[in-house]
């Protein structure tokens, strides 16, 4: 069965960096684009970034462009999100999600990132 | 960006009664291939989002048939024919036609 397991969240000071990971199993990871989506506590869902199956195309939300970098290692079945220059407004639960033609069919359980001094 | 507007934002319902959530997009969600990439997700407290419906009206595997999706163009609806206690949570529509993909604000379904 498809499984996505995020890790790497935690408490970090503003301006610092953090790298999230998403370990995938139960499907051919190298075949699907993959996304990061976040949810601010008490608020709605916000799409963050996407990478194509082979990293040839990557897109970012304006709110993270220039600060976050999405990447993947298909040999390790793992998706990453490098988050630099973190701001308090980046505080959220971060989910990785599998892309299937205009939608997300599977989500991980999420990892909480808290940006606070 | 395409703005997705849901209504109502809060929906108290009686067990066994129907419920309906509206989702309107600021642009048509018909893609160049003719598909309309409008999905519905359920978010229960403490759980990750779960997709219920994709491409407007296609129910995911394991989703009870009391959930149904309909609509076209810019106007979409999620219906629950008879609300059960396990349906409590927040429901989101999402468009995957235009970049960036965007979500509605969410509709909180609770039992009266």
mmCIF file with all atom_site columns, C-alpha atoms in Angstrom:
data_model
loop_
_atom_site.group_PDB
_atom_site.id
_atom_site.type_symbol
_atom_site.label_atom_id
_atom_site.label_alt_id
_atom_site.label_comp_id
_atom_site.label_asym_id
_atom_site.label_entity_id
_atom_site.label_seq_id
_atom_site.pdbx_PDB_ins_code
_atom_site.Cartn_x
_atom_site.Cartn_y
_atom_site.Cartn_z
_atom_site.occupancy
_atom_site.B_iso_or_equiv
_atom_site.pdbx_formal_charge
_atom_site.auth_seq_id
_atom_site.auth_comp_id
_atom_site.auth_asym_id
_atom_site.auth_atom_id
_atom_site.pdbx_PDB_model_num
ATOM 1   C CA . UNK A 1 1   ? 0.000   0.000  0.000   1.00 0.00 ? 1   UNK A CA 1
ATOM 2   C CA . UNK A 1 2   ? 1.112   3.570  -0.633  1.00 0.00 ? 2   UNK A CA 1
ATOM 3   C CA . UNK A 1 3   ? 2.870   5.159  2.330   1.00 0.00 ? 3   UNK A CA 1
ATOM 4   C CA . UNK A 1 4   ? 4.368   8.616  2.702   1.00 0.00 ? 4   UNK A CA 1
ATOM 5   C CA . UNK A 1 5   ? 6.228   9.375  5.928   1.00 0.00 ? 5   UNK A CA 1
ATOM 6   C CA . UNK A 1 6   ? 7.477   12.888 6.643   1.00 0.00 ? 6   UNK A CA 1
ATOM 7   C CA . UNK A 1 7   ? 10.229  13.755 9.094   1.00 0.00 ? 7   UNK A CA 1
ATOM 8   C CA . UNK A 1 8   ? 12.524  16.627 9.978   1.00 0.00 ? 8   UNK A CA 1
ATOM 9   C CA . UNK A 1 9   ? 10.099  19.063 11.558  1.00 0.00 ? 9   UNK A CA 1
ATOM 10  C CA . UNK A 1 10  ? 10.814  20.880 14.796  1.00 0.00 ? 10  UNK A CA 1
ATOM 11  C CA . UNK A 1 11  ? 11.233  24.238 16.473  1.00 0.00 ? 11  UNK A CA 1
ATOM 12  C CA . UNK A 1 12  ? 13.595  26.656 14.754  1.00 0.00 ? 12  UNK A CA 1
ATOM 13  C CA . UNK A 1 13  ? 14.445  30.320 15.193  1.00 0.00 ? 13  UNK A CA 1
ATOM 14  C CA . UNK A 1 14  ? 13.531  32.886 12.539  1.00 0.00 ? 14  UNK A CA 1
ATOM 15  C CA . UNK A 1 15  ? 16.173  33.123 9.838   1.00 0.00 ? 15  UNK A CA 1
ATOM 16  C CA . UNK A 1 16  ? 17.418  29.581 10.359  1.00 0.00 ? 16  UNK A CA 1
ATOM 17  C CA . UNK A 1 17  ? 17.080  26.544 8.088   1.00 0.00 ? 17  UNK A CA 1
ATOM 18  C CA . UNK A 1 18  ? 15.417  23.157 8.225   1.00 0.00 ? 18  UNK A CA 1
ATOM 19  C CA . UNK A 1 19  ? 15.203  20.222 5.835   1.00 0.00 ? 19  UNK A CA 1
ATOM 20  C CA . UNK A 1 20  ? 12.131  18.040 5.636   1.00 0.00 ? 20  UNK A CA 1
ATOM 21  C CA . UNK A 1 21  ? 12.107  14.522 4.212   1.00 0.00 ? 21  UNK A CA 1
ATOM 22  C CA . UNK A 1 22  ? 9.315   12.339 2.901   1.00 0.00 ? 22  UNK A CA 1
ATOM 23  C CA . UNK A 1 23  ? 9.989   8.621  2.565   1.00 0.00 ? 23  UNK A CA 1
ATOM 24  C CA . UNK A 1 24  ? 7.775   6.910  0.021   1.00 0.00 ? 24  UNK A CA 1
ATOM 25  C CA . UNK A 1 25  ? 6.892   3.248  -0.350  1.00 0.00 ? 25  UNK A CA 1
ATOM 26  C CA . UNK A 1 26  ? 4.293   1.020  -1.956  1.00 0.00 ? 26  UNK A CA 1
ATOM 27  C CA . UNK A 1 27  ? 4.498   2.549  -5.429  1.00 0.00 ? 27  UNK A CA 1
ATOM 28  C CA . UNK A 1 28  ? 6.999   3.436  -8.140  1.00 0.00 ? 28  UNK A CA 1
ATOM 29  C CA . UNK A 1 29  ? 8.175   6.718  -6.641  1.00 0.00 ? 29  UNK A CA 1
ATOM 30  C CA . UNK A 1 30  ? 10.075  7.783  -9.760  1.00 0.00 ? 30  UNK A CA 1
ATOM 31  C CA . UNK A 1 31  ? 6.863   7.816  -11.821 1.00 0.00 ? 31  UNK A CA 1
ATOM 32  C CA . UNK A 1 32  ? 4.938   10.556 -10.008 1.00 0.00 ? 32  UNK A CA 1
ATOM 33  C CA . UNK A 1 33  ? 5.360   14.283 -9.512  1.00 0.00 ? 33  UNK A CA 1
ATOM 34  C CA . UNK A 1 34  ? 5.413   15.042 -5.803  1.00 0.00 ? 34  UNK A CA 1
ATOM 35  C CA . UNK A 1 35  ? 4.276   18.059 -3.806  1.00 0.00 ? 35  UNK A CA 1
ATOM 36  C CA . UNK A 1 36  ? 4.597   19.744 -0.456  1.00 0.00 ? 36  UNK A CA 1
ATOM 37  C CA . UNK A 1 37  ? 1.452   21.263 1.036   1.00 0.00 ? 37  UNK A CA 1
ATOM 38  C CA . UNK A 1 38  ? 1.199   22.999 4.399   1.00 0.00 ? 38  UNK A CA 1
ATOM 39  C CA . UNK A 1 39  ? -1.484  23.878 6.907   1.00 0.00 ? 39  UNK A CA 1
ATOM 40  C CA . UNK A 1 40  ? -1.067  26.808 9.241   1.00 0.00 ? 40  UNK A CA 1
ATOM 41  C CA . UNK A 1 41  ? -2.482  25.850 12.656  1.00 0.00 ? 41  UNK A CA 1
ATOM 42  C CA . UNK A 1 42  ? -6.155  26.746 12.691  1.00 0.00 ? 42  UNK A CA 1
ATOM 43  C CA . UNK A 1 43  ? -6.115  27.769 9.051   1.00 0.00 ? 43  UNK A CA 1
ATOM 44  C CA . UNK A 1 44  ? -6.519  26.193 5.652   1.00 0.00 ? 44  UNK A CA 1
ATOM 45  C CA . UNK A 1 45  ? -4.346  24.273 3.243   1.00 0.00 ? 45  UNK A CA 1
ATOM 46  C CA . UNK A 1 46  ? -1.682  25.970 1.120   1.00 0.00 ? 46  UNK A CA 1
ATOM 47  C CA . UNK A 1 47  ? 0.191   24.383 -1.743  1.00 0.00 ? 47  UNK A CA 1
ATOM 48  C CA . UNK A 1 48  ? 3.952   24.981 -1.350  1.00 0.00 ? 48  UNK A CA 1
ATOM 49  C CA . UNK A 1 49  ? 5.977   23.318 -4.096  1.00 0.00 ? 49  UNK A CA 1
ATOM 50  C CA . UNK A 1 50  ? 6.049   20.585 -6.728  1.00 0.00 ? 50  UNK A CA 1
ATOM 51  C CA . UNK A 1 51  ? 8.726   18.625 -8.530  1.00 0.00 ? 51  UNK A CA 1
ATOM 52  C CA . UNK A 1 52  ? 8.206   16.578 -11.654 1.00 0.00 ? 52  UNK A CA 1
ATOM 53  C CA . UNK A 1 53  ? 9.120   12.911 -11.553 1.00 0.00 ? 53  UNK A CA 1
ATOM 54  C CA . UNK A 1 54  ? 12.644  13.595 -12.827 1.00 0.00 ? 54  UNK A CA 1
ATOM 55  C CA . UNK A 1 55  ? 13.201  17.063 -11.263 1.00 0.00 ? 55  UNK A CA 1
ATOM 56  C CA . UNK A 1 56  ? 13.169  18.684 -14.706 1.00 0.00 ? 56  UNK A CA 1
ATOM 57  C CA . UNK A 1 57  ? 10.396  21.024 -13.598 1.00 0.00 ? 57  UNK A CA 1
ATOM 58  C CA . UNK A 1 58  ? 9.866   22.626 -10.217 1.00 0.00 ? 58  UNK A CA 1
ATOM 59  C CA . UNK A 1 59  ? 7.370   25.265 -9.125  1.00 0.00 ? 59  UNK A CA 1
ATOM 60  C CA . UNK A 1 60  ? 6.914   27.185 -5.905  1.00 0.00 ? 60  UNK A CA 1
ATOM 61  C CA . UNK A 1 61  ? 4.276   29.261 -4.212  1.00 0.00 ? 61  UNK A CA 1
ATOM 62  C CA . UNK A 1 62  ? 5.148   32.956 -4.241  1.00 0.00 ? 62  UNK A CA 1
ATOM 63  C CA . UNK A 1 63  ? 5.272   32.894 -0.435  1.00 0.00 ? 63  UNK A CA 1
ATOM 64  C CA . UNK A 1 64  ? 8.295   30.552 -0.421  1.00 0.00 ? 64  UNK A CA 1
ATOM 65  C CA . UNK A 1 65  ? 9.969   31.281 -3.743  1.00 0.00 ? 65  UNK A CA 1
ATOM 66  C CA . UNK A 1 66  ? 13.679  31.964 -3.321  1.00 0.00 ? 66  UNK A CA 1
ATOM 67  C CA . UNK A 1 67  ? 13.739  30.511 0.197   1.00 0.00 ? 67  UNK A CA 1
ATOM 68  C CA . UNK A 1 68  ? 12.542  26.918 -0.204  1.00 0.00 ? 68  UNK A CA 1
ATOM 69  C CA . UNK A 1 69  ? 13.934  24.241 -2.522  1.00 0.00 ? 69  UNK A CA 1
ATOM 70  C CA . UNK A 1 70  ? 12.167  21.016 -3.392  1.00 0.00 ? 70  UNK A CA 1
ATOM 71  C CA . UNK A 1 71  ? 14.194  18.007 -4.501  1.00 0.00 ? 71  UNK A CA 1
ATOM 72  C CA . UNK A 1 72  ? 13.972  14.258 -4.701  1.00 0.00 ? 72  UNK A CA 1
ATOM 73  C CA . UNK A 1 73  ? 16.237  11.210 -4.746  1.00 0.00 ? 73  UNK A CA 1
ATOM 74  C CA . UNK A 1 74  ? 14.513  8.535  -6.770  1.00 0.00 ? 74  UNK A CA 1
ATOM 75  C CA . UNK A 1 75  ? 17.159  5.978  -5.802  1.00 0.00 ? 75  UNK A CA 1
ATOM 76  C CA . UNK A 1 76  ? 16.129  6.468  -2.159  1.00 0.00 ? 76  UNK A CA 1
ATOM 77  C CA . UNK A 1 77  ? 12.409  6.981  -2.797  1.00 0.00 ? 77  UNK A CA 1
ATOM 78  C CA . UNK A 1 78  ? 12.624  10.222 -0.860  1.00 0.00 ? 78  UNK A CA 1
ATOM 79  C CA . UNK A 1 79  ? 11.300  13.748 -1.351  1.00 0.00 ? 79  UNK A CA 1
ATOM 80  C CA . UNK A 1 80  ? 12.916  16.750 0.340   1.00 0.00 ? 80  UNK A CA 1
ATOM 81  C CA . UNK A 1 81  ? 12.103  20.326 1.185   1.00 0.00 ? 81  UNK A CA 1
ATOM 82  C CA . UNK A 1 82  ? 15.023  22.570 2.092   1.00 0.00 ? 82  UNK A CA 1
ATOM 83  C CA . UNK A 1 83  ? 13.662  25.582 3.953   1.00 0.00 ? 83  UNK A CA 1
ATOM 84  C CA . UNK A 1 84  ? 15.968  28.574 4.412   1.00 0.00 ? 84  UNK A CA 1
ATOM 85  C CA . UNK A 1 85  ? 15.420  32.013 5.938   1.00 0.00 ? 85  UNK A CA 1
ATOM 86  C CA . UNK A 1 86  ? 12.444  30.712 7.869   1.00 0.00 ? 86  UNK A CA 1
ATOM 87  C CA . UNK A 1 87  ? 9.812   33.165 9.071   1.00 0.00 ? 87  UNK A CA 1
ATOM 88  C CA . UNK A 1 88  ? 7.176   32.869 11.805  1.00 0.00 ? 88  UNK A CA 1
ATOM 89  C CA . UNK A 1 89  ? 4.523   32.681 9.091   1.00 0.00 ? 89  UNK A CA 1
ATOM 90  C CA . UNK A 1 90  ? 6.109   29.453 7.844   1.00 0.00 ? 90  UNK A CA 1
ATOM 91  C CA . UNK A 1 91  ? 4.875   27.754 11.009  1.00 0.00 ? 91  UNK A CA 1
ATOM 92  C CA . UNK A 1 92  ? 2.647   24.918 9.823   1.00 0.00 ? 92  UNK A CA 1
ATOM 93  C CA . UNK A 1 93  ? 2.191   21.205 9.457   1.00 0.00 ? 93  UNK A CA 1
ATOM 94  C CA . UNK A 1 94  ? 3.942   20.205 6.246   1.00 0.00 ? 94  UNK A CA 1
ATOM 95  C CA . UNK A 1 95  ? 2.572   17.329 4.197   1.00 0.00 ? 95  UNK A CA 1
ATOM 96  C CA . UNK A 1 96  ? 4.033   15.574 1.207   1.00 0.00 ? 96  UNK A CA 1
ATOM 97  C CA . UNK A 1 97  ? 1.483   14.419 -1.320  1.00 0.00 ? 97  UNK A CA 1
ATOM 98  C CA . UNK A 1 98  ? 1.476   12.289 -4.437  1.00 0.00 ? 98  UNK A CA 1
ATOM 99  C CA . UNK A 1 99  ? 0.312   13.880 -7.668  1.00 0.00 ? 99  UNK A CA 1
ATOM 100 C CA . UNK A 1 100 ? -2.053  12.065 -9.974  1.00 0.00 ? 100 UNK A CA 1
ATOM 101 C CA . UNK A 1 101 ? -3.160  14.198 -12.914 1.00 0.00 ? 101 UNK A CA 1
ATOM 102 C CA . UNK A 1 102 ? -4.374  17.361 -11.309 1.00 0.00 ? 102 UNK A CA 1
ATOM 103 C CA . UNK A 1 103 ? -4.964  16.099 -7.796  1.00 0.00 ? 103 UNK A CA 1
ATOM 104 C CA . UNK A 1 104 ? -3.376  14.537 -4.715  1.00 0.00 ? 104 UNK A CA 1
ATOM 105 C CA . UNK A 1 105 ? -4.386  10.950 -4.093  1.00 0.00 ? 105 UNK A CA 1
ATOM 106 C CA . UNK A 1 106 ? -2.178  10.173 -1.082  1.00 0.00 ? 106 UNK A CA 1
ATOM 107 C CA . UNK A 1 107 ? -0.843  12.353 1.722   1.00 0.00 ? 107 UNK A CA 1
ATOM 108 C CA . UNK A 1 108 ? 1.660   11.729 4.455   1.00 0.00 ? 108 UNK A CA 1
ATOM 109 C CA . UNK A 1 109 ? 0.813   12.180 8.134   1.00 0.00 ? 109 UNK A CA 1
ATOM 110 C CA . UNK A 1 110 ? 2.579   15.545 8.261   1.00 0.00 ? 110 UNK A CA 1
ATOM 111 C CA . UNK A 1 111 ? 5.458   17.054 10.217  1.00 0.00 ? 111 UNK A CA 1
ATOM 112 C CA . UNK A 1 112 ? 5.131   20.199 12.337  1.00 0.00 ? 112 UNK A CA 1
ATOM 113 C CA . UNK A 1 113 ? 7.478   23.114 11.777  1.00 0.00 ? 113 UNK A CA 1
ATOM 114 C CA . UNK A 1 114 ? 7.419   25.885 14.359  1.00 0.00 ? 114 UNK A CA 1
ATOM 115 C CA . UNK A 1 115 ? 9.379   29.069 13.691  1.00 0.00 ? 115 UNK A CA 1
ATOM 116 C CA . UNK A 1 116 ? 9.782   31.019 16.897  1.00 0.00 ? 116 UNK A CA 1
ATOM 117 C CA . UNK A 1 117 ? 12.438  32.819 18.860  1.00 0.00 ? 117 UNK A CA 1
ATOM 118 C CA . UNK B 2 1   ? -4.185  32.771 -8.908  1.00 0.00 ? 1   UNK B CA 1
ATOM 119 C CA . UNK B 2 2   ? -7.544  30.997 -9.113  1.00 0.00 ? 2   UNK B CA 1
ATOM 120 C CA . UNK B 2 3   ? -9.613  31.809 -6.046  1.00 0.00 ? 3   UNK B CA 1
ATOM 121 C CA . UNK B 2 4   ? -11.744 29.000 -4.672  1.00 0.00 ? 4   UNK B CA 1
ATOM 122 C CA . UNK B 2 5   ? -14.685 30.172 -2.583  1.00 0.00 ? 5   UNK B CA 1
ATOM 123 C CA . UNK B 2 6   ? -16.558 27.709 -0.405  1.00 0.00 ? 6   UNK B CA 1
ATOM 124 C CA . UNK B 2 7   ? -19.890 28.174 1.330   1.00 0.00 ? 7   UNK B CA 1
ATOM 125 C CA . UNK B 2 8   ? -20.948 27.813 3.979   1.00 0.00 ? 8   UNK B CA 1
ATOM 126 C CA . UNK B 2 9   ? -17.796 27.953 6.107   1.00 0.00 ? 9   UNK B CA 1
ATOM 127 C CA . UNK B 2 10  ? -19.600 26.282 8.990   1.00 0.00 ? 10  UNK B CA 1
ATOM 128 C CA . UNK B 2 11  ? -22.254 23.606 8.582   1.00 0.00 ? 11  UNK B CA 1
ATOM 129 C CA . UNK B 2 12  ? -24.066 22.203 11.635  1.00 0.00 ? 12  UNK B CA 1
ATOM 130 C CA . UNK B 2 13  ? -26.026 19.140 10.589  1.00 0.00 ? 13  UNK B CA 1
ATOM 131 C CA . UNK B 2 14  ? -28.323 16.619 12.211  1.00 0.00 ? 14  UNK B CA 1
ATOM 132 C CA . UNK B 2 15  ? -27.273 12.987 12.074  1.00 0.00 ? 15  UNK B CA 1
ATOM 133 C CA . UNK B 2 16  ? -28.995 11.221 9.205   1.00 0.00 ? 16  UNK B CA 1
ATOM 134 C CA . UNK B 2 17  ? -29.799 14.446 7.385   1.00 0.00 ? 17  UNK B CA 1
ATOM 135 C CA . UNK B 2 18  ? -28.249 15.598 4.090   1.00 0.00 ? 18  UNK B CA 1
ATOM 136 C CA . UNK B 2 19  ? -25.508 18.220 3.799   1.00 0.00 ? 19  UNK B CA 1
ATOM 137 C CA . UNK B 2 20  ? -24.289 20.250 0.854   1.00 0.00 ? 20  UNK B CA 1
ATOM 138 C CA . UNK B 2 21  ? -21.135 22.342 0.344   1.00 0.00 ? 21  UNK B CA 1
ATOM 139 C CA . UNK B 2 22  ? -20.663 24.763 -2.526  1.00 0.00 ? 22  UNK B CA 1
ATOM 140 C CA . UNK B 2 23  ? -17.353 25.615 -4.170  1.00 0.00 ? 23  UNK B CA 1
ATOM 141 C CA . UNK B 2 24  ? -16.972 28.329 -6.786  1.00 0.00 ? 24  UNK B CA 1
ATOM 142 C CA . UNK B 2 25  ? -13.817 29.110 -8.762  1.00 0.00 ? 25  UNK B CA 1
ATOM 143 C CA . UNK B 2 26  ? -12.789 32.495 -10.167 1.00 0.00 ? 26  UNK B CA 1
ATOM 144 C CA . UNK B 2 27  ? -12.005 30.883 -13.537 1.00 0.00 ? 27  UNK B CA 1
ATOM 145 C CA . UNK B 2 28  ? -13.236 27.877 -15.444 1.00 0.00 ? 28  UNK B CA 1
ATOM 146 C CA . UNK B 2 29  ? -11.540 24.675 -14.280 1.00 0.00 ? 29  UNK B CA 1
ATOM 147 C CA . UNK B 2 30  ? -11.830 22.916 -17.630 1.00 0.00 ? 30  UNK B CA 1
ATOM 148 C CA . UNK B 2 31  ? -8.338  21.861 -18.671 1.00 0.00 ? 31  UNK B CA 1
ATOM 149 C CA . UNK B 2 32  ? -7.113  21.818 -22.277 1.00 0.00 ? 32  UNK B CA 1
ATOM 150 C CA . UNK B 2 33  ? -7.630  18.048 -22.398 1.00 0.00 ? 33  UNK B CA 1
ATOM 151 C CA . UNK B 2 34  ? -11.288 18.454 -21.490 1.00 0.00 ? 34  UNK B CA 1
ATOM 152 C CA . UNK B 2 35  ? -10.907 17.236 -17.904 1.00 0.00 ? 35  UNK B CA 1
ATOM 153 C CA . UNK B 2 36  ? -11.989 19.375 -14.965 1.00 0.00 ? 36  UNK B CA 1
ATOM 154 C CA . UNK B 2 37  ? -9.536  18.991 -12.104 1.00 0.00 ? 37  UNK B CA 1
ATOM 155 C CA . UNK B 2 38  ? -11.719 19.718 -9.110  1.00 0.00 ? 38  UNK B CA 1
ATOM 156 C CA . UNK B 2 39  ? -11.198 17.540 -6.024  1.00 0.00 ? 39  UNK B CA 1
ATOM 157 C CA . UNK B 2 40  ? -12.736 17.337 -2.562  1.00 0.00 ? 40  UNK B CA 1
ATOM 158 C CA . UNK B 2 41  ? -10.776 16.455 0.567   1.00 0.00 ? 41  UNK B CA 1
ATOM 159 C CA . UNK B 2 42  ? -11.873 15.576 4.086   1.00 0.00 ? 42  UNK B CA 1
ATOM 160 C CA . UNK B 2 43  ? -9.686  16.609 7.020   1.00 0.00 ? 43  UNK B CA 1
ATOM 161 C CA . UNK B 2 44  ? -10.571 15.012 10.316  1.00 0.00 ? 44  UNK B CA 1
ATOM 162 C CA . UNK B 2 45  ? -8.966  16.362 13.508  1.00 0.00 ? 45  UNK B CA 1
ATOM 163 C CA . UNK B 2 46  ? -5.489  14.933 13.989  1.00 0.00 ? 46  UNK B CA 1
ATOM 164 C CA . UNK B 2 47  ? -5.467  13.220 10.617  1.00 0.00 ? 47  UNK B CA 1
ATOM 165 C CA . UNK B 2 48  ? -3.996  14.057 7.248   1.00 0.00 ? 48  UNK B CA 1
ATOM 166 C CA . UNK B 2 49  ? -6.298  15.098 4.411   1.00 0.00 ? 49  UNK B CA 1
ATOM 167 C CA . UNK B 2 50  ? -8.101  12.310 2.587   1.00 0.00 ? 50  UNK B CA 1
ATOM 168 C CA . UNK B 2 51  ? -9.326  12.684 -0.950  1.00 0.00 ? 51  UNK B CA 1
ATOM 169 C CA . UNK B 2 52  ? -12.994 11.869 -1.417  1.00 0.00 ? 52  UNK B CA 1
ATOM 170 C CA . UNK B 2 53  ? -13.712 13.016 -4.966  1.00 0.00 ? 53  UNK B CA 1
ATOM 171 C CA . UNK B 2 54  ? -11.563 13.780 -8.021  1.00 0.00 ? 54  UNK B CA 1
ATOM 172 C CA . UNK B 2 55  ? -12.390 15.227 -11.432 1.00 0.00 ? 55  UNK B CA 1
ATOM 173 C CA . UNK B 2 56  ? -15.643 16.663 -10.062 1.00 0.00 ? 56  UNK B CA 1
ATOM 174 C CA . UNK B 2 57  ? -17.595 13.473 -9.500  1.00 0.00 ? 57  UNK B CA 1
ATOM 175 C CA . UNK B 2 58  ? -15.305 10.440 -9.257  1.00 0.00 ? 58  UNK B CA 1
ATOM 176 C CA . UNK B 2 59  ? -15.380 8.853  -5.823  1.00 0.00 ? 59  UNK B CA 1
ATOM 177 C CA . UNK B 2 60  ? -12.130 7.421  -4.467  1.00 0.00 ? 60  UNK B CA 1
ATOM 178 C CA . UNK B 2 61  ? -11.865 3.775  -3.487  1.00 0.00 ? 61  UNK B CA 1
ATOM 179 C CA . UNK B 2 62  ? -13.255 3.143  -0.030  1.00 0.00 ? 62  UNK B CA 1
ATOM 180 C CA . UNK B 2 63  ? -15.251 6.367  0.103   1.00 0.00 ? 63  UNK B CA 1
ATOM 181 C CA . UNK B 2 64  ? -18.852 5.713  1.171   1.00 0.00 ? 64  UNK B CA 1
ATOM 182 C CA . UNK B 2 65  ? -21.407 6.239  -1.561  1.00 0.00 ? 65  UNK B CA 1
ATOM 183 C CA . UNK B 2 66  ? -23.232 8.800  0.580   1.00 0.00 ? 66  UNK B CA 1
ATOM 184 C CA . UNK B 2 67  ? -20.593 11.253 -0.705  1.00 0.00 ? 67  UNK B CA 1
ATOM 185 C CA . UNK B 2 68  ? -21.136 12.636 -4.189  1.00 0.00 ? 68  UNK B CA 1
ATOM 186 C CA . UNK B 2 69  ? -19.685 15.461 -6.259  1.00 0.00 ? 69  UNK B CA 1
ATOM 187 C CA . UNK B 2 70  ? -21.205 17.427 -9.087  1.00 0.00 ? 70  UNK B CA 1
ATOM 188 C CA . UNK B 2 71  ? -20.814 20.616 -11.076 1.00 0.00 ? 71  UNK B CA 1
ATOM 189 C CA . UNK B 2 72  ? -19.058 22.071 -14.064 1.00 0.00 ? 72  UNK B CA 1
ATOM 190 C CA . UNK B 2 73  ? -17.062 25.080 -15.195 1.00 0.00 ? 73  UNK B CA 1
ATOM 191 C CA . UNK B 2 74  ? -16.835 27.266 -12.106 1.00 0.00 ? 74  UNK B CA 1
ATOM 192 C CA . UNK B 2 75  ? -19.587 25.890 -9.881  1.00 0.00 ? 75  UNK B CA 1
ATOM 193 C CA . UNK B 2 76  ? -19.242 22.676 -7.873  1.00 0.00 ? 76  UNK B CA 1
ATOM 194 C CA . UNK B 2 77  ? -20.996 20.874 -5.029  1.00 0.00 ? 77  UNK B CA 1
ATOM 195 C CA . UNK B 2 78  ? -20.164 18.148 -2.529  1.00 0.00 ? 78  UNK B CA 1
ATOM 196 C CA . UNK B 2 79  ? -23.181 16.370 -1.067  1.00 0.00 ? 79  UNK B CA 1
ATOM 197 C CA . UNK B 2 80  ? -23.472 13.987 1.836   1.00 0.00 ? 80  UNK B CA 1
ATOM 198 C CA . UNK B 2 81  ? -26.780 12.151 1.510   1.00 0.00 ? 81  UNK B CA 1
ATOM 199 C CA . UNK B 2 82  ? -27.063 11.186 5.211   1.00 0.00 ? 82  UNK B CA 1
ATOM 200 C CA . UNK B 2 83  ? -24.497 12.591 7.616   1.00 0.00 ? 83  UNK B CA 1
ATOM 201 C CA . UNK B 2 84  ? -22.880 10.156 10.026  1.00 0.00 ? 84  UNK B CA 1
ATOM 202 C CA . UNK B 2 85  ? -20.842 10.953 13.121  1.00 0.00 ? 85  UNK B CA 1
ATOM 203 C CA . UNK B 2 86  ? -17.593 10.017 11.380  1.00 0.00 ? 86  UNK B CA 1
ATOM 204 C CA . UNK B 2 87  ? -18.175 12.752 8.780   1.00 0.00 ? 87  UNK B CA 1
ATOM 205 C CA . UNK B 2 88  ? -17.273 15.492 11.257  1.00 0.00 ? 88  UNK B CA 1
ATOM 206 C CA . UNK B 2 89  ? -14.301 17.494 10.027  1.00 0.00 ? 89  UNK B CA 1
ATOM 207 C CA . UNK B 2 90  ? -13.290 20.179 7.555   1.00 0.00 ? 90  UNK B CA 1
ATOM 208 C CA . UNK B 2 91  ? -13.933 19.745 3.845   1.00 0.00 ? 91  UNK B CA 1
ATOM 209 C CA . UNK B 2 92  ? -11.837 21.448 1.186   1.00 0.00 ? 92  UNK B CA 1
ATOM 210 C CA . UNK B 2 93  ? -12.259 21.801 -2.538  1.00 0.00 ? 93  UNK B CA 1
ATOM 211 C CA . UNK B 2 94  ? -9.116  22.141 -4.634  1.00 0.00 ? 94  UNK B CA 1
ATOM 212 C CA . UNK B 2 95  ? -8.422  22.996 -8.244  1.00 0.00 ? 95  UNK B CA 1
ATOM 213 C CA . UNK B 2 96  ? -5.570  21.309 -10.110 1.00 0.00 ? 96  UNK B CA 1
ATOM 214 C CA . UNK B 2 97  ? -6.165  22.898 -13.505 1.00 0.00 ? 97  UNK B CA 1
ATOM 215 C CA . UNK B 2 98  ? -4.256  26.177 -13.180 1.00 0.00 ? 98  UNK B CA 1
ATOM 216 C CA . UNK B 2 99  ? -0.872  26.809 -11.512 1.00 0.00 ? 99  UNK B CA 1
ATOM 217 C CA . UNK B 2 100 ? -0.610  27.286 -8.618  1.00 0.00 ? 100 UNK B CA 1
ATOM 218 C CA . UNK B 2 101 ? -3.107  24.723 -7.430  1.00 0.00 ? 101 UNK B CA 1
ATOM 219 C CA . UNK B 2 102 ? -5.391  26.343 -4.897  1.00 0.00 ? 102 UNK B CA 1
ATOM 220 C CA . UNK B 2 103 ? -7.741  25.287 -2.118  1.00 0.00 ? 103 UNK B CA 1
ATOM 221 C CA . UNK B 2 104 ? -10.989 26.661 -0.819  1.00 0.00 ? 104 UNK B CA 1
ATOM 222 C CA . UNK B 2 105 ? -11.071 28.054 2.720   1.00 0.00 ? 105 UNK B CA 1
ATOM 223 C CA . UNK B 2 106 ? -12.628 24.903 4.124   1.00 0.00 ? 106 UNK B CA 1
ATOM 224 C CA . UNK B 2 107 ? -16.094 24.081 5.447   1.00 0.00 ? 107 UNK B CA 1
ATOM 225 C CA . UNK B 2 108 ? -16.363 22.800 9.005   1.00 0.00 ? 108 UNK B CA 1
ATOM 226 C CA . UNK B 2 109 ? -19.024 20.113 9.341   1.00 0.00 ? 109 UNK B CA 1
ATOM 227 C CA . UNK B 2 110 ? -20.241 19.464 12.865  1.00 0.00 ? 110 UNK B CA 1
ATOM 228 C CA . UNK B 2 111 ? -23.133 17.614 14.426  1.00 0.00 ? 111 UNK B CA 1
ATOM 229 C CA . UNK B 2 112 ? -25.949 19.698 15.902  1.00 0.00 ? 112 UNK B CA 1
#
